mmCIF file of C-alpha atoms in Angstrom:
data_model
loop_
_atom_site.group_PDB
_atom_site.id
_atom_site.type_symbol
_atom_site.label_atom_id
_atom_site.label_comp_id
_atom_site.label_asym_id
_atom_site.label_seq_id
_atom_site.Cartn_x
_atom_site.Cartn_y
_atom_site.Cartn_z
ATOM 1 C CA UNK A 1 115.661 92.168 87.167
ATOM 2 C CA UNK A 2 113.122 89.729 88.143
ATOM 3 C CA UNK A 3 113.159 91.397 91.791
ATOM 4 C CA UNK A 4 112.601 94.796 90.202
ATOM 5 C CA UNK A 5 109.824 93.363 88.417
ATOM 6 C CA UNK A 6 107.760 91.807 91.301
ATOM 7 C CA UNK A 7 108.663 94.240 94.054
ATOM 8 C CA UNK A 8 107.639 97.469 91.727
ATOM 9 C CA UNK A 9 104.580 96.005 90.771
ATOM 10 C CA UNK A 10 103.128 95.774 94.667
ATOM 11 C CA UNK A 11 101.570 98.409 94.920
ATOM 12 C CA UNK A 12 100.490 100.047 91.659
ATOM 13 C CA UNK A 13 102.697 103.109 91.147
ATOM 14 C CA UNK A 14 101.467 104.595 87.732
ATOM 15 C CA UNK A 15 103.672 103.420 85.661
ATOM 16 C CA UNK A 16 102.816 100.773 82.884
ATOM 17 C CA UNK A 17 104.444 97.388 81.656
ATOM 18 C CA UNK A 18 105.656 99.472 78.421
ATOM 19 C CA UNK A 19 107.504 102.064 80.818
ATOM 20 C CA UNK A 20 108.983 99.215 83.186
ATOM 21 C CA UNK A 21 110.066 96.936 80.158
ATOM 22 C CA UNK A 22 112.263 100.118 79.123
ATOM 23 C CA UNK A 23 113.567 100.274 81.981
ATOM 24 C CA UNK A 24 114.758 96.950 82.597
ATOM 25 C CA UNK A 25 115.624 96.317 78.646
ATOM 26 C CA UNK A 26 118.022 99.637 79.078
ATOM 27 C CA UNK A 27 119.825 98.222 82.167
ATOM 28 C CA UNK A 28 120.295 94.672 80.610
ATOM 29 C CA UNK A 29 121.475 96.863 77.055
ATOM 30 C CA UNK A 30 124.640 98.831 79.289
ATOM 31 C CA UNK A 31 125.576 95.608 81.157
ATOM 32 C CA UNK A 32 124.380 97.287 84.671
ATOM 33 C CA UNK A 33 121.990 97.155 87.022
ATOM 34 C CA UNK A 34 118.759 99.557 87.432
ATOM 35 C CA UNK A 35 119.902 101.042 90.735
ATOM 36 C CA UNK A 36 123.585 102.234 88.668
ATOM 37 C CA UNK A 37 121.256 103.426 85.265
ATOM 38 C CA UNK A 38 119.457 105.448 87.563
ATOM 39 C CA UNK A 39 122.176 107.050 89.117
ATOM 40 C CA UNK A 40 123.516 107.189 85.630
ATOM 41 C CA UNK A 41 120.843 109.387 84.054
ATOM 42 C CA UNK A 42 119.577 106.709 81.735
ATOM 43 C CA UNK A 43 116.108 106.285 82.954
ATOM 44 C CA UNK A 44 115.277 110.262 82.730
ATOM 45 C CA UNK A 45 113.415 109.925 80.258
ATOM 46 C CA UNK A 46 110.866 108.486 82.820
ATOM 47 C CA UNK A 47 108.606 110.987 84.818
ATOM 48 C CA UNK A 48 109.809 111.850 88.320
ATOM 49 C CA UNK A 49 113.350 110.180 87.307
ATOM 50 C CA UNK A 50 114.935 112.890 85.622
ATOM 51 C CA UNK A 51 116.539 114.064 88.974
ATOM 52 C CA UNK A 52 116.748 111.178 91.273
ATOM 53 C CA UNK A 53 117.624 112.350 94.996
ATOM 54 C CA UNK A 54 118.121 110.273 97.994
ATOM 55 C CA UNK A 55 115.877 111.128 100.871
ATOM 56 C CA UNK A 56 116.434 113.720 102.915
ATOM 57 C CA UNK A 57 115.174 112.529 106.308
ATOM 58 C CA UNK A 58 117.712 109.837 107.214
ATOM 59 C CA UNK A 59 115.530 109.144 110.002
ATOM 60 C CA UNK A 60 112.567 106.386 110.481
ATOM 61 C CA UNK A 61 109.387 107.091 111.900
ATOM 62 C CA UNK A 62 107.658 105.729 115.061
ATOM 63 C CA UNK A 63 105.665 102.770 114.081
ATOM 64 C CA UNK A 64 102.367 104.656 115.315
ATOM 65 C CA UNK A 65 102.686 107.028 112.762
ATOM 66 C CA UNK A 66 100.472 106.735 109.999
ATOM 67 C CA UNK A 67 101.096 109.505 107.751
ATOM 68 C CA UNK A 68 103.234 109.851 104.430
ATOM 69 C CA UNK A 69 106.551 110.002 104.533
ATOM 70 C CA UNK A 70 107.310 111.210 100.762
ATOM 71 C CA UNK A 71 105.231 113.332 98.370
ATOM 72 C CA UNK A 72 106.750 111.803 95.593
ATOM 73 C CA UNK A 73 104.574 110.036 93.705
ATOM 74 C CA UNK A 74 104.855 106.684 91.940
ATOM 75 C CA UNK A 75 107.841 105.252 90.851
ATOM 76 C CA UNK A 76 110.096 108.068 92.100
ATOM 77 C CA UNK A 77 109.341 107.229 95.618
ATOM 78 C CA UNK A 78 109.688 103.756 94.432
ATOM 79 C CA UNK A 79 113.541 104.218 94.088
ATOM 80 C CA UNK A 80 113.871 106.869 96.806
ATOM 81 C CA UNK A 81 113.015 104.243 99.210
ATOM 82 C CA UNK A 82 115.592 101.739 97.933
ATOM 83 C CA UNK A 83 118.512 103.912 97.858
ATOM 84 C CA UNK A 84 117.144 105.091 101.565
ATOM 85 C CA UNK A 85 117.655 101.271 102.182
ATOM 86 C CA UNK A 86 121.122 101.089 100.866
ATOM 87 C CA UNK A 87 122.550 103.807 102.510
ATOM 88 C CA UNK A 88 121.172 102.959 105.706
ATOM 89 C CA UNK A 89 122.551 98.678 105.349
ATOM 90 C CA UNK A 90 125.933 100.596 103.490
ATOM 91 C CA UNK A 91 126.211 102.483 106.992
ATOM 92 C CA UNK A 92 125.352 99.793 109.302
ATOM 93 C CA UNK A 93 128.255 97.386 107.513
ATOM 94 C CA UNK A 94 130.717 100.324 108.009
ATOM 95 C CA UNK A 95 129.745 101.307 111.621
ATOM 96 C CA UNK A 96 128.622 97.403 113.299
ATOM 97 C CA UNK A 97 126.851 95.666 114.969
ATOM 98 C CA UNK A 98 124.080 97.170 117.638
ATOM 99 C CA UNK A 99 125.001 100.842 115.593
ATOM 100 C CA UNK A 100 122.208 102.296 113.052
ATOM 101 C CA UNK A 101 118.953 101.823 112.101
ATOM 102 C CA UNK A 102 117.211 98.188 113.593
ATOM 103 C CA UNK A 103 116.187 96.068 110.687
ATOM 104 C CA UNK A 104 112.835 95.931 112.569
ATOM 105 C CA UNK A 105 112.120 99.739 111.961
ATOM 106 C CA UNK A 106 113.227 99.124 108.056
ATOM 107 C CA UNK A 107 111.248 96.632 107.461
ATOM 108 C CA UNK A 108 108.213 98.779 108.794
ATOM 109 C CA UNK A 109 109.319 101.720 107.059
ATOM 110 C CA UNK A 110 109.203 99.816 103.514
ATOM 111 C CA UNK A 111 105.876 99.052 104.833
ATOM 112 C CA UNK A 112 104.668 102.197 105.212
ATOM 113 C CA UNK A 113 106.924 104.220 102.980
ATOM 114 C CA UNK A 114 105.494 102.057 99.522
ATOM 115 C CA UNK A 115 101.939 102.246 100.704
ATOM 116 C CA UNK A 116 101.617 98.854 100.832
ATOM 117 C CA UNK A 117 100.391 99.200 104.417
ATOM 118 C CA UNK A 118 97.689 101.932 102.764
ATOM 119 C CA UNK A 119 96.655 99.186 100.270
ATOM 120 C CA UNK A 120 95.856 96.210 102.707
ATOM 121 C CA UNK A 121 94.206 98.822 105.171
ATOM 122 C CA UNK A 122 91.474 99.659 102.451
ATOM 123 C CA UNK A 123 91.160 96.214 101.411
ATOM 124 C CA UNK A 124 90.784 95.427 105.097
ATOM 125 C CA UNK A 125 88.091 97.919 105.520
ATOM 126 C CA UNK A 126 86.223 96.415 102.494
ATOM 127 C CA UNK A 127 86.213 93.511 104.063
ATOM 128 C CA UNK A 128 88.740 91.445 102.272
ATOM 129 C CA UNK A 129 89.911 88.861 104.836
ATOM 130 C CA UNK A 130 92.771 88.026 102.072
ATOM 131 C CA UNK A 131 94.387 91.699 103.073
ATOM 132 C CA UNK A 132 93.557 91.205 106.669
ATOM 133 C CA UNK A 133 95.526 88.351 106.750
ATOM 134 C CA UNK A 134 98.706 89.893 105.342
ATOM 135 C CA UNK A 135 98.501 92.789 107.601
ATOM 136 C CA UNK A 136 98.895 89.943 110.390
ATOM 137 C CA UNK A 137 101.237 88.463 109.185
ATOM 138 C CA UNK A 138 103.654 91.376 108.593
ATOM 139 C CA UNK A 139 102.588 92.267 111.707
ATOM 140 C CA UNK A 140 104.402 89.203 112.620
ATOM 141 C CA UNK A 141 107.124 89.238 110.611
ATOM 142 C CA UNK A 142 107.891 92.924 112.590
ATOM 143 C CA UNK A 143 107.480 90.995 115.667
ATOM 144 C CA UNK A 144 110.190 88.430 114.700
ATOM 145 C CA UNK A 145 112.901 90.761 113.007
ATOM 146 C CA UNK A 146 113.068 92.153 116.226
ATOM 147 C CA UNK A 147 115.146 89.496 117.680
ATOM 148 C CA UNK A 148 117.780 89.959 114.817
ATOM 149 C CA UNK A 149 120.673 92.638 114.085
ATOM 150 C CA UNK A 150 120.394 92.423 110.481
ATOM 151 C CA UNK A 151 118.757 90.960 107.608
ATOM 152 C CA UNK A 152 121.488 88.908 106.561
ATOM 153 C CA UNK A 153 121.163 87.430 110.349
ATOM 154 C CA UNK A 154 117.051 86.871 109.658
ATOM 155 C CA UNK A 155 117.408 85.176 106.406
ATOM 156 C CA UNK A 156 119.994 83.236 107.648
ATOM 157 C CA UNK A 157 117.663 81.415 110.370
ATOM 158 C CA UNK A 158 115.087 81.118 108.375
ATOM 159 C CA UNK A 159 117.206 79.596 106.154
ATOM 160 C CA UNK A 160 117.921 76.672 108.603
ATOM 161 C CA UNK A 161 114.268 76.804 109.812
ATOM 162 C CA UNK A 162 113.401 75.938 106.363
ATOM 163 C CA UNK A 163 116.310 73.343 105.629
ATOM 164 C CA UNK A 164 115.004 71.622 108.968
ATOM 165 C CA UNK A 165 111.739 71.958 107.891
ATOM 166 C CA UNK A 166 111.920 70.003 104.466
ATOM 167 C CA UNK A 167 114.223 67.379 106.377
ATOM 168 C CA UNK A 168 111.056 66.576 108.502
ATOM 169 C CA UNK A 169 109.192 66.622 105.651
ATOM 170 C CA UNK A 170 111.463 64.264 103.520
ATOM 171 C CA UNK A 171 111.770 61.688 106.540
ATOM 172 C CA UNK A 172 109.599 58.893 107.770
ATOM 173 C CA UNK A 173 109.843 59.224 111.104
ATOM 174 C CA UNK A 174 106.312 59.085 113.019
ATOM 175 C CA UNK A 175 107.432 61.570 115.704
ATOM 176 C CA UNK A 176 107.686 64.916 113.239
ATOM 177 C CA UNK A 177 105.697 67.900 114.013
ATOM 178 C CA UNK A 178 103.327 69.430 111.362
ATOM 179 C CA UNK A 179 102.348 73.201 111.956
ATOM 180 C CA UNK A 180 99.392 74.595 110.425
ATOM 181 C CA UNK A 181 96.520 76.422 110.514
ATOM 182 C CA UNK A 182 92.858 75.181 112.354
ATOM 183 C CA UNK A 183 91.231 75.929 109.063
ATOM 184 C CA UNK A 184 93.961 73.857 107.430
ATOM 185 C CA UNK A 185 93.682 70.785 109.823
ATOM 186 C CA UNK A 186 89.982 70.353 109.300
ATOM 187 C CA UNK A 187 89.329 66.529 108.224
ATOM 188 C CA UNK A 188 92.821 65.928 109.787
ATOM 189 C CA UNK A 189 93.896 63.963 113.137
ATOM 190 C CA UNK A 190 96.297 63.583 115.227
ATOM 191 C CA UNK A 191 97.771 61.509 118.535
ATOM 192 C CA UNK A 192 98.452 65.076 120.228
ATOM 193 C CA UNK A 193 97.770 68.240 119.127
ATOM 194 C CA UNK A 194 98.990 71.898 120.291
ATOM 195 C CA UNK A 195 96.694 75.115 120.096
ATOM 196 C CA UNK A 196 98.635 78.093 120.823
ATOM 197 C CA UNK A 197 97.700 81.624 121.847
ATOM 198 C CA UNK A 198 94.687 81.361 123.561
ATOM 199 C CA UNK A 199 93.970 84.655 124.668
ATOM 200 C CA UNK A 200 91.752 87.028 124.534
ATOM 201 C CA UNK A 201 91.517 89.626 121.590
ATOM 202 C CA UNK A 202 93.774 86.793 119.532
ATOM 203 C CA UNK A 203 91.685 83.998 119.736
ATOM 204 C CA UNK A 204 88.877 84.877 120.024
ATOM 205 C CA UNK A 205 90.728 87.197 117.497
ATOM 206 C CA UNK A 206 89.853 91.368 118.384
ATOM 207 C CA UNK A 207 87.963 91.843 115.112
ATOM 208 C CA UNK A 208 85.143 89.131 117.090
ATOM 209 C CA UNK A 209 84.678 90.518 120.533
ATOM 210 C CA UNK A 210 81.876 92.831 119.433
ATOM 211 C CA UNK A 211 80.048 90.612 117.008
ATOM 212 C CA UNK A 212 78.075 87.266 118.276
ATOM 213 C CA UNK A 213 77.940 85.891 114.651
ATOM 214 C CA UNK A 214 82.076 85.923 114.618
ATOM 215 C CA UNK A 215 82.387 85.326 117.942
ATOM 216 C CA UNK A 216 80.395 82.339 117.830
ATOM 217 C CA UNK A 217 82.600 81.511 114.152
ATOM 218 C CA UNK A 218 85.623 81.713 116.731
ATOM 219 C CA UNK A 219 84.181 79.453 119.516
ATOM 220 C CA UNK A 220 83.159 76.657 116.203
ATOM 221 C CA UNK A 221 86.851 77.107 115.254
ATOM 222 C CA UNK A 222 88.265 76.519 118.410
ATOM 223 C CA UNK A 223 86.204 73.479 118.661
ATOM 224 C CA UNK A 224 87.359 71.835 115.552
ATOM 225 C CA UNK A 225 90.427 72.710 116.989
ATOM 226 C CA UNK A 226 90.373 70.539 119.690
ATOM 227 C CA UNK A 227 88.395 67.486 118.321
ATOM 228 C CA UNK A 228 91.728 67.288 116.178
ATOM 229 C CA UNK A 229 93.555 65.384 118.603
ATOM 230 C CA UNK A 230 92.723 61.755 119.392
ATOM 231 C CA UNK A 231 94.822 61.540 123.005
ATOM 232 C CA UNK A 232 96.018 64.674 124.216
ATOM 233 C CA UNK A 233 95.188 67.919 123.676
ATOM 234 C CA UNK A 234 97.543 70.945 125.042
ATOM 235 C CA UNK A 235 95.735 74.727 125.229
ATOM 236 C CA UNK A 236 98.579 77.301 125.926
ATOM 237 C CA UNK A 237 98.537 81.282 126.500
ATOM 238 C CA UNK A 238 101.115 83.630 127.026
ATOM 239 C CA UNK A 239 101.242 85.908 129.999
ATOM 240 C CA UNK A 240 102.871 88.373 128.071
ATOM 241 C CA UNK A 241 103.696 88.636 124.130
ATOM 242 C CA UNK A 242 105.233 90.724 121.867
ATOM 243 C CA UNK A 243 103.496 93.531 119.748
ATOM 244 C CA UNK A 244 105.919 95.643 118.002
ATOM 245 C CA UNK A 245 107.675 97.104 119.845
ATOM 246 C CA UNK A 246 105.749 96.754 122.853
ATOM 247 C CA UNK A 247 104.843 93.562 125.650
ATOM 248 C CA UNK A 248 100.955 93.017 125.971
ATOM 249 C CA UNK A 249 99.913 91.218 128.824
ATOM 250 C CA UNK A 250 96.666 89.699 127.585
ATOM 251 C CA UNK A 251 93.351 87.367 129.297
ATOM 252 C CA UNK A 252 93.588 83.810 129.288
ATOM 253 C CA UNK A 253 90.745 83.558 126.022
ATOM 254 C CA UNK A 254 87.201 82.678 127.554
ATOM 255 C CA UNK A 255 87.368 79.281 125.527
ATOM 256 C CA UNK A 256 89.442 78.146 128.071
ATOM 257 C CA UNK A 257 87.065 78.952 130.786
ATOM 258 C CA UNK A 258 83.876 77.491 128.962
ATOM 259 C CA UNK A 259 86.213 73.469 129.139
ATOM 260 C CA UNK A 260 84.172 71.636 132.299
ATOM 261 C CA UNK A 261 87.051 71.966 135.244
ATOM 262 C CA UNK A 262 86.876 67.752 135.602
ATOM 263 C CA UNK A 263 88.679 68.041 131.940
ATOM 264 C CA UNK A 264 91.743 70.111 132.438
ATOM 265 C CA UNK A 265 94.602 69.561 134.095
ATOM 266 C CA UNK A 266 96.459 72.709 134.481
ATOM 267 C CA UNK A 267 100.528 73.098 133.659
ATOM 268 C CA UNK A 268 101.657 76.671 135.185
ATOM 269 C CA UNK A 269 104.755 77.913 134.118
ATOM 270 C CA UNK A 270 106.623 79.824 136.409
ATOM 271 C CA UNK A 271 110.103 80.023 134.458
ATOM 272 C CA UNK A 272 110.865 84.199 134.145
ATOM 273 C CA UNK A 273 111.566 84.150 130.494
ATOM 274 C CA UNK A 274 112.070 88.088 129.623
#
C-alpha cells in the first residue's frame, strides 16, 4: 500500500486523497492487493477504472521518441502501465535470460509512459535546477541498468554497493573513500582527491557552453574542485562513455588545458576496455 501511495502520487494524475484512500481502504477491507481489486471490478466505481485493459502495444518505444504512448488519462494509465510491467517481467521469468524486453528500455518507458519525464522537462525549462538534476540522474540510472538482465540483478548490486558502503562508513580506517559532489566538498579537504569526467559538454556541463556567466560558474567550480586536495590531485576523462544506448566520444574539457603544462603529469591509458 505504501508503494501505491508514493508511486501514484508522482506525477499528479487527477485523482484526490479521498479517491486514493478508497481505494487502498477497499483492498486492505477484501484481504487483497490493489492490482487483484482492480482486476476484480472493485475499484469501478473510479473514473477510467470501470473497464481496466492491459495495453495493447506490447512493444517499447525508441528512447528518442518523445510522444505519448497512451491517451488514457490519469489514473487509468496509471495502472495500464503497471500491468504492462507485469506481463512483460511475468514473460521474461517464463522465457530467460537475454529473451524479452531489457530492463533498460522499461525503466525508460515508466519514464516516459507516467509523464514524469513531461514533468521535469517543464520544470527544467522554468529553470528549476532541482528537476534538471533528476533528469540527470535518471539519465544515469538508464545508463547503468544497461549492464544488468533484470531488476532483480540491479537491486541486487546495489544492494552490496550499499552494504559496502555503510561498512566504510561504520569503520575507522583512514584509507576509505568518500564520494560526493564538488558543491558538497566545499569547506572539506583531503590527502588526494579524484575529479572525474572532465570533458567537454559534462564539465563544463552542455547547458554552459553558450553562456560566459555559467561557464565562468563551471570554471569557479572546477577550481574549488581542485584546491580540495592537499597532495595529489587526479583529473580523469573518458575517451568514450555511455549515453543511452549510444557511446559518445567526447573533448578532453578545456579546464584541463587552461592547468600550466609544468603542473601535470600526464597518465594515458591505453587498456581497450569495450
Amino acid at each position: 500500500m505504501v508503494s501505491f501511495e508514493r508511486s501514484v502520487q508522482c506525477v499528479p494524475i487527477g485523482v484526490g486523497e479521498k479517491t486514493l484512500r478508497a481505494i487502498t481502504d477497499i483492498a486492505s477491507k477484501n484481504g487483497t492487493d490493489i492490482l487483484v481489486a482492480l482486476k476484480s471490478g472493485l475499484l469501478g466505481f473510479v473514473r477510467g477504472l470501470n473497464t481496466p485493459t492491459l495495453l495493447e502495444d506490447r512493444t517499447y518505444p525508441d528512447n528518442k521518441n518523445n510522444g505519448s504512448y497512451n491517451n488514457k488519462p490519469g489514473i487509468a494509465n496509471y495502472f495500464d502501465i503497471i500491468l504492462k510491467l507485469k506481463a512483460d517481467m511475468e514473460d521474461k521469468v517464463e522465457d530467460g535470460p537475454g529473451i524479452g524486453v531489457r530492463l533498460a528500455d522499461m525503466i525508460a518507458f515508466i519514464y516516459k509512459a507516467s509523464g514524469y519525464e513531461a514533468m521535469l522537462k517543464n520544470g527544467a525549462l522554468k529553470a528549476d535546477e532541482l528537476d534538471r538534476n533528476r533528469i540527470e540522474n535518471i539519465g544515469e540510472l538508464i545508463n547503468a541498468s544497461h549492464e544488468f538482465e533484470s531488476i532483480v540483478d540491479f537491486l541486487d548490486q546495489s544492494a552490496v554497493d550499499d552494504f559496502r558502503e555503510n561498512l566504510n562508513d561504520s569503520g575507522k580506517d583512514a584509507t576509505n573513500v568518500s564520494l560526493m559532489t564538488i558543491h558538497s566538498a566545499k569547506g572539506l579537504e583531503f590527502p588526494v582527491v579524484f575529479i572525474v569526467g572532465l570533458e567537454e559538454r559534462l564539465f563544463p556541463h552542455a547547458r554552459s557552453l553558450d553562456n560566459e556567466l555559467s561557464l565562468e560558474e563551471e570554471r569557479r567550480l572546477c577550481y574549488v574542485g581542485i584546491t580540495r586536495a592537499k597532495e595529489k590531485i587526479y583529473l580523469t576523462w573518458s575517451k568514450k562513455r555511455r549515453s543511452g544506448k549510444e557511446y559518445k566520444y567526447n573533448m578532453p574539457s578545456r579546464f584541463l588545458r587552461e592547468i600550466p603544462e609544468n603542473l601535470i603529469e600526464e597518465i594515458v591509458d591505453t587498456y581497450e576496455y569495450y
